[in-house]
CSV table of C-alpha atoms in Angstrom, one decimal:
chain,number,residue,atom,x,y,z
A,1,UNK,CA,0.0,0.0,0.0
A,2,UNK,CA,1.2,3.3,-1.1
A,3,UNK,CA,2.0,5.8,2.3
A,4,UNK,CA,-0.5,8.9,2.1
A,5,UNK,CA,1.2,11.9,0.5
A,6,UNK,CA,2.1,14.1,3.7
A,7,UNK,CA,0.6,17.7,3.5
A,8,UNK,CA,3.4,19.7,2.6
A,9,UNK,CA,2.2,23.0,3.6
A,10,UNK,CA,1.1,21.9,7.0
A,11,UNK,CA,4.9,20.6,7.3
A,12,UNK,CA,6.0,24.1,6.4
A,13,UNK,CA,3.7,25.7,9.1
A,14,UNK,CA,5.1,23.2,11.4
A,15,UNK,CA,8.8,23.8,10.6
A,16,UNK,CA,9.6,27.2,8.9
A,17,UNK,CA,6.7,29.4,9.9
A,18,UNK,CA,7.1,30.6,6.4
A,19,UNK,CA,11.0,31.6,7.2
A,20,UNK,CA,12.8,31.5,4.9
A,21,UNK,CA,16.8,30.7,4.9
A,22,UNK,CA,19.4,28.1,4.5
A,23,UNK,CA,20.2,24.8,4.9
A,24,UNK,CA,22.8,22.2,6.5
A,25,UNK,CA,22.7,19.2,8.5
A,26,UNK,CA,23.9,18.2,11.8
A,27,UNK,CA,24.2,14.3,11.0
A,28,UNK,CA,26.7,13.4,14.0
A,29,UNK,CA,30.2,11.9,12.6
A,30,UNK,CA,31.4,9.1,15.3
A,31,UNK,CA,33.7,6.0,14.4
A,32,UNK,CA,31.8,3.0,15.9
A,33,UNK,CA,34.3,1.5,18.5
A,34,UNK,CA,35.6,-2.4,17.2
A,35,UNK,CA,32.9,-4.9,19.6
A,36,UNK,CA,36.1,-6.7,20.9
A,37,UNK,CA,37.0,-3.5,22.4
A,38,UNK,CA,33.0,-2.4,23.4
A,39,UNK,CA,32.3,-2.2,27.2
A,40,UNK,CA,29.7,-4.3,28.6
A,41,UNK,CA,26.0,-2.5,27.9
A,42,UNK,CA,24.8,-0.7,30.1
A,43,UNK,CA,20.9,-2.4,31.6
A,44,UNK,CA,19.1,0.8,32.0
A,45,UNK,CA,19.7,3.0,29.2
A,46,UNK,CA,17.4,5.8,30.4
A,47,UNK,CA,18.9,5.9,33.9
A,48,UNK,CA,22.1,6.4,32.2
A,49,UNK,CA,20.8,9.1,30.3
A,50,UNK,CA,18.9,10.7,32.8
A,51,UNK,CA,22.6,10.6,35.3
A,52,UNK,CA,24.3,12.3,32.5
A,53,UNK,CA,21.9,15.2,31.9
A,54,UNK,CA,21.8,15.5,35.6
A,55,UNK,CA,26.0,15.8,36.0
A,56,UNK,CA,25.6,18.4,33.0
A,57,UNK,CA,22.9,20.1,35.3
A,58,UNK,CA,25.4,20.3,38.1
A,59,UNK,CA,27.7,22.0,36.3
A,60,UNK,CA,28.9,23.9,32.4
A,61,UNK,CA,29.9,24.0,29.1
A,62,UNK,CA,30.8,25.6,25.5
A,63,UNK,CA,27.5,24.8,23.6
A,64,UNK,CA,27.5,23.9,19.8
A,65,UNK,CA,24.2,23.7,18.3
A,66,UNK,CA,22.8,23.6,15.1
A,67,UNK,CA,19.3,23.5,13.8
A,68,UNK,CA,18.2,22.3,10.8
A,69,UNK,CA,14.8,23.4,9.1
A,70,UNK,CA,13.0,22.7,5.9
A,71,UNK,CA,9.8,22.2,4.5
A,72,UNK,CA,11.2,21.1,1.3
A,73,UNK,CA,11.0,24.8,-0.5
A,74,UNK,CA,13.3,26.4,1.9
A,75,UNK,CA,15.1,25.4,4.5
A,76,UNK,CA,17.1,27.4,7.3
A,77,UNK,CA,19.8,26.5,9.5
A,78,UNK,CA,20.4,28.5,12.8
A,79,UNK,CA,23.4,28.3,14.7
A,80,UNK,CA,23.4,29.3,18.5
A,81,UNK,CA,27.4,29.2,20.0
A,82,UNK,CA,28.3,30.4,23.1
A,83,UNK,CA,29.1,29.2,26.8
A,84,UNK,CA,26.4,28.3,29.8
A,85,UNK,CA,26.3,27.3,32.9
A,86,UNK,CA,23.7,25.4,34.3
A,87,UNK,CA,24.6,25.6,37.9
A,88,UNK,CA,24.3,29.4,38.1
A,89,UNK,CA,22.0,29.5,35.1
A,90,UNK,CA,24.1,32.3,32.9
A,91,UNK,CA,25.5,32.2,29.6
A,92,UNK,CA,26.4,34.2,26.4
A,93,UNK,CA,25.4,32.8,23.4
A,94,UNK,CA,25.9,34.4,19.2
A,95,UNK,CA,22.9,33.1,17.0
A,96,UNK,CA,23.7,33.1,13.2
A,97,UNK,CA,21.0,32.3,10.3
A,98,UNK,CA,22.4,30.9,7.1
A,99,UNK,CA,21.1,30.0,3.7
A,100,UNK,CA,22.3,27.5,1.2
A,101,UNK,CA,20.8,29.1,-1.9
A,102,UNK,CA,23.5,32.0,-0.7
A,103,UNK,CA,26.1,30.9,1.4
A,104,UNK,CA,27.6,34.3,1.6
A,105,UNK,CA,25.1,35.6,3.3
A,106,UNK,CA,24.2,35.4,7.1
A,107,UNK,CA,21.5,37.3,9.1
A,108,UNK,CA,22.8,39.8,11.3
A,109,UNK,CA,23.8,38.3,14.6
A,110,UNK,CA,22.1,38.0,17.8
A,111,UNK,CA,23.6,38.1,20.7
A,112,UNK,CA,21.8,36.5,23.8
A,113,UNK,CA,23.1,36.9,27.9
A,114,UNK,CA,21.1,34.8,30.4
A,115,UNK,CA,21.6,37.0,33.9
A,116,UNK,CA,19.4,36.5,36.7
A,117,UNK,CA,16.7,34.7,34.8
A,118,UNK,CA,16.6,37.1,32.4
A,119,UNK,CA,17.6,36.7,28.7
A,120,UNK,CA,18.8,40.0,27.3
A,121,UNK,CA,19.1,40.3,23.2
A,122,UNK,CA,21.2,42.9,21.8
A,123,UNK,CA,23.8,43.4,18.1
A,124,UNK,CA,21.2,44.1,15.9
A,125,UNK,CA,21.8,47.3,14.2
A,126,UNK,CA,18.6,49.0,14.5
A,127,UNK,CA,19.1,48.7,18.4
A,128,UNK,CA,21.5,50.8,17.9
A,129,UNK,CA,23.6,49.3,20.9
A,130,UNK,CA,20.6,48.9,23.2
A,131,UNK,CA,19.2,45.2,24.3
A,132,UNK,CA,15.7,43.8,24.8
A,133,UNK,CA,15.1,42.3,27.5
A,134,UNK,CA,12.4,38.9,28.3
A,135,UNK,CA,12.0,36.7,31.5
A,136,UNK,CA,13.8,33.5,30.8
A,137,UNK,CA,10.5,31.6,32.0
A,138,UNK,CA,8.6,33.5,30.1
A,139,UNK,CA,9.7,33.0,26.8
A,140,UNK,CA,8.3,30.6,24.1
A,141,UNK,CA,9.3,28.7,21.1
A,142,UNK,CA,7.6,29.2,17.9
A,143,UNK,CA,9.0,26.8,16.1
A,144,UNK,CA,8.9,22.9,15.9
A,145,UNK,CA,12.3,21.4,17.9
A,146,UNK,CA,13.1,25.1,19.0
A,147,UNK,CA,14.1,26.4,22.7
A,148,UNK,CA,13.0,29.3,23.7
A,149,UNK,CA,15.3,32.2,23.4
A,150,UNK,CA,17.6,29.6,22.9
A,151,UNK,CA,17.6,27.9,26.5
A,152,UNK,CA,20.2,25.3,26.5
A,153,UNK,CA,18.3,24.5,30.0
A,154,UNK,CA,15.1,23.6,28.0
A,155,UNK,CA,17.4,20.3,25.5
A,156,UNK,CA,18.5,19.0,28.4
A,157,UNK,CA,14.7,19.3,29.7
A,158,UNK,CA,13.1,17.4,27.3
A,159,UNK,CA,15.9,14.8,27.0
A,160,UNK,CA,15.1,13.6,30.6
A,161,UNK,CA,11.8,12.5,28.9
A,162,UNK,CA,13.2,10.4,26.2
A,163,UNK,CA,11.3,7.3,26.1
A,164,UNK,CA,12.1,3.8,24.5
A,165,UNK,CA,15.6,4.0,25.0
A,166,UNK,CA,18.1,1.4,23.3
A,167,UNK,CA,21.7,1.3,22.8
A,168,UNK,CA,22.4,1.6,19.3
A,169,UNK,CA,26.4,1.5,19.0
A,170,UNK,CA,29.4,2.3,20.9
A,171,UNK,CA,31.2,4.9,19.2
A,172,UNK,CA,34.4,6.9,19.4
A,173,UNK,CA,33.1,11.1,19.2
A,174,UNK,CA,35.6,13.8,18.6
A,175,UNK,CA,37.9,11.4,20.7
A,176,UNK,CA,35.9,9.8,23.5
A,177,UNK,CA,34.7,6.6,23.3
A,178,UNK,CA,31.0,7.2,24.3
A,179,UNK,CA,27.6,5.3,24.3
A,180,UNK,CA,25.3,6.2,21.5
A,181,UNK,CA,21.6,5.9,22.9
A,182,UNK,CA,18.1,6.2,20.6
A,183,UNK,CA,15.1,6.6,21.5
A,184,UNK,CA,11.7,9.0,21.0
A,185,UNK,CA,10.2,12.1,22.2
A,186,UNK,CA,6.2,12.3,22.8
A,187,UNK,CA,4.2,15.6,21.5
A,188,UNK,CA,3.3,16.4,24.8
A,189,UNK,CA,6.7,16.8,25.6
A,190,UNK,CA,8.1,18.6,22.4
A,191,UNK,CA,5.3,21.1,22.6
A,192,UNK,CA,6.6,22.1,26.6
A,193,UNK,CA,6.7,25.9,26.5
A,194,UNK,CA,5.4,26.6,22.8
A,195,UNK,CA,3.2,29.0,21.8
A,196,UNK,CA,-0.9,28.0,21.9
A,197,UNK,CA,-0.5,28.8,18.4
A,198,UNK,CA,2.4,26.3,17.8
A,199,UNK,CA,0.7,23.9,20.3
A,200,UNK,CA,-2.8,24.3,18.3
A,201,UNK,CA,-1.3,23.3,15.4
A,202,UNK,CA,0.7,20.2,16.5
A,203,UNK,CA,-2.9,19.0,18.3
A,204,UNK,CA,-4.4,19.7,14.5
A,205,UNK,CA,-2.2,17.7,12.8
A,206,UNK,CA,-3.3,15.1,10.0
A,207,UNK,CA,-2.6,11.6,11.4
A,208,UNK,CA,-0.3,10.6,8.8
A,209,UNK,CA,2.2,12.7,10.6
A,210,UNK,CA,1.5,12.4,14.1
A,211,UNK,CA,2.5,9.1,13.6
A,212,UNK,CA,5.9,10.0,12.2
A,213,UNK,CA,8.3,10.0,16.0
A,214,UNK,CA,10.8,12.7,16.9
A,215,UNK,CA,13.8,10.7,17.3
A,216,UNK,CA,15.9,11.5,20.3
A,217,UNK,CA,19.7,10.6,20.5
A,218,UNK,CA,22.2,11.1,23.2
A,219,UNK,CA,25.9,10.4,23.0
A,220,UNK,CA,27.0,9.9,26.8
A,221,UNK,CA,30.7,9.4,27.3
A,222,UNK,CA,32.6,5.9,29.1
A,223,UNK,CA,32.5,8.3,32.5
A,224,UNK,CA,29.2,9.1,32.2
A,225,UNK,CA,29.9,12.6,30.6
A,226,UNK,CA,26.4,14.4,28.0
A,227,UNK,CA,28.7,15.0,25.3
A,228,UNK,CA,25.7,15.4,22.8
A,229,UNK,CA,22.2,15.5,22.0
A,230,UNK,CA,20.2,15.7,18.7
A,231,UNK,CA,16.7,15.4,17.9
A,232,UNK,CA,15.4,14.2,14.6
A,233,UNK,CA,12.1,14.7,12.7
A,234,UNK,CA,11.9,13.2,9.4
A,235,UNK,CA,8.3,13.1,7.2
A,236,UNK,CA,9.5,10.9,4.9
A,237,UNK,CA,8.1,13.9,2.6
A,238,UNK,CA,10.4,17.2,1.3
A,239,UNK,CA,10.4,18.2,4.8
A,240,UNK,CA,12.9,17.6,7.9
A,241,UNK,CA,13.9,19.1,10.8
A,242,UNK,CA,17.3,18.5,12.9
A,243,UNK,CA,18.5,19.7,16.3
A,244,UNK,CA,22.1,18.9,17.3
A,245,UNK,CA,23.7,20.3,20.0
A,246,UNK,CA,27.5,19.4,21.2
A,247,UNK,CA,29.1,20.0,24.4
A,248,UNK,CA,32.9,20.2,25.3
A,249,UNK,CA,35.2,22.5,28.2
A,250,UNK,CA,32.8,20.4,30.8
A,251,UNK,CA,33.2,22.7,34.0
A,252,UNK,CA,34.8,25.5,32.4
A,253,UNK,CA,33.9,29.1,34.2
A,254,UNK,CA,31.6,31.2,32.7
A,255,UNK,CA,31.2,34.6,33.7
A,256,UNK,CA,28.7,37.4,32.4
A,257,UNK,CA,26.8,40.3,33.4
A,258,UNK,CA,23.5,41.7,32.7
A,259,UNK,CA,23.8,45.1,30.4
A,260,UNK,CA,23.7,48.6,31.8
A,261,UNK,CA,19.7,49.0,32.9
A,262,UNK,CA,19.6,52.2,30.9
A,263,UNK,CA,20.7,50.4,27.7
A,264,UNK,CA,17.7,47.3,28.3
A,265,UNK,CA,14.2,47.8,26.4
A,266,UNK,CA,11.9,44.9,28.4
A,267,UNK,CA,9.5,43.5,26.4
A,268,UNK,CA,6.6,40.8,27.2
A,269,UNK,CA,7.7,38.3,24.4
A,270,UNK,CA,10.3,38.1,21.7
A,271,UNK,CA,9.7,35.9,18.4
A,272,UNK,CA,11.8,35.4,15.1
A,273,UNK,CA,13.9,32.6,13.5
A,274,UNK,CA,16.6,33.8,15.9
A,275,UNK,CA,15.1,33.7,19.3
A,276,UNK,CA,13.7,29.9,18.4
């Protein structure tokens, strides 16, 4: 039996929002570790999971993420860099948007602090040196496999919710030999802080692609290190989305501080490709 042709437009609501923008991937490049050489598997792979995003909770890192986005037209890919600590919940991240129908162009940069559970948004141009302002809780995403304003807090979030866990290989990543775990990710818990209009649509959704699972994968090092994370959303139609973020410098120091309170604009909500 031929598979229903999946709506392509409601994909495009779902990914892109009607951005527009380029593409990449994050596919994740590990060597799979010779079995003579594989440690024995571990029973609980959840658990393991879970003990790993917990450590990362405890403590922080230089962030490497990129997301993916397409609807098959257009596609986007937004790159968020920076440092964060969980412990103190602070950070400094850059945002990028690229496109690869013109790879020499990139969207002006956003720069992001998170202070005092606050996230303050500032290098655009037009601000003209000055930085909105939003409450970190308060901010949404607007876009399918998106944290809001960016929140490294809200990956590891919905990670700890990963379901079906299995242990697919044991790999060697960037140089540590690290269990490579699958598994999937509900609705309920990808739509966790979206906007009621992202969330109406996901409940809308045809059935041919509610049935299509966000794949979840974690790559957690021998010593029980998150070294990274990527969720996958594929309709089998011209339409994907990708979210892949990489940690390294585990415990490094991160220090910031909010901007001068004359230079901050606060708004109630911020939206845009950038802020997810």
């Amino acid at each position: 039996m031929r598979r229903p042709l999946i709506p392509v437009v409601f994909v495009a609501a779902l990914l892109c929002g009607g951005c527009s923008g380029g593409s990449g991937t994050a596919e994740s490049k590990a060597t799979v570790k010779p079995a003579a050489a594989a440690s024995p598997k571990v029973v609980d792979h959840a658990a393991a999971i879970r003990a790993a995003v917990a450590a990362a909770q405890k403590s922080s890192a230089r962030i490497d993420e990129e997301i993916m986005m397409g609807d098959g037209t257009d596609t986007f890919v937004v790159s968020v860099k920076g440092d964060f600590d969980w412990a103190g919940n602070r950070g400094r991240l850059a945002v990028d948007l690229s496109s690869p129908e013109d790879p020499g162009k990139k969207s002006p940069r956003l720069d992001e602090i998170f202070h005092g559970g606050t996230v303050y948004m500032g290098g655009f141009p037009e601000l003209k040196g000055s930085w909105m302002s939003v409450r970190q809780d308060r901010a949404e995403a607007h876009y399918l496999l998106r944290a809001p304003a960016n929140d490294p807090r809200h990956v590891l979030e919905q990670v700890t919710q990963i379901r079906g866990v299995s242990d697919r290989a044991h790999v060697l990543l960037n140089g540590i030999y690290a269990y490579h775990y699958q598994g999937t990710l509900s609705w309920e818990t990808l739509k966790l802080r979206m906007t009621k209009d992202m969330r109406a649509k996901i409940d809308s959704m045809p059935e041919e692609i509610a049935h299509i699972p966000v794949r979840a994968h974690v790559w957690v090092a021998e010593s029980g290190r998150l070294l990274r994370t990527q969720l996958d959303w594929r309709t089998g139609a011209p339409g994907a989305a990708m979210a892949t973020m990489t940690l390294t410098d585990h415990g490094k120091a991160v220090r910031v501080s909010a901007p001068p309170a004359e230079d901050v604009v606060p708004m109630p909500s911020v939206g845009g490709p950038l802020t997810g």
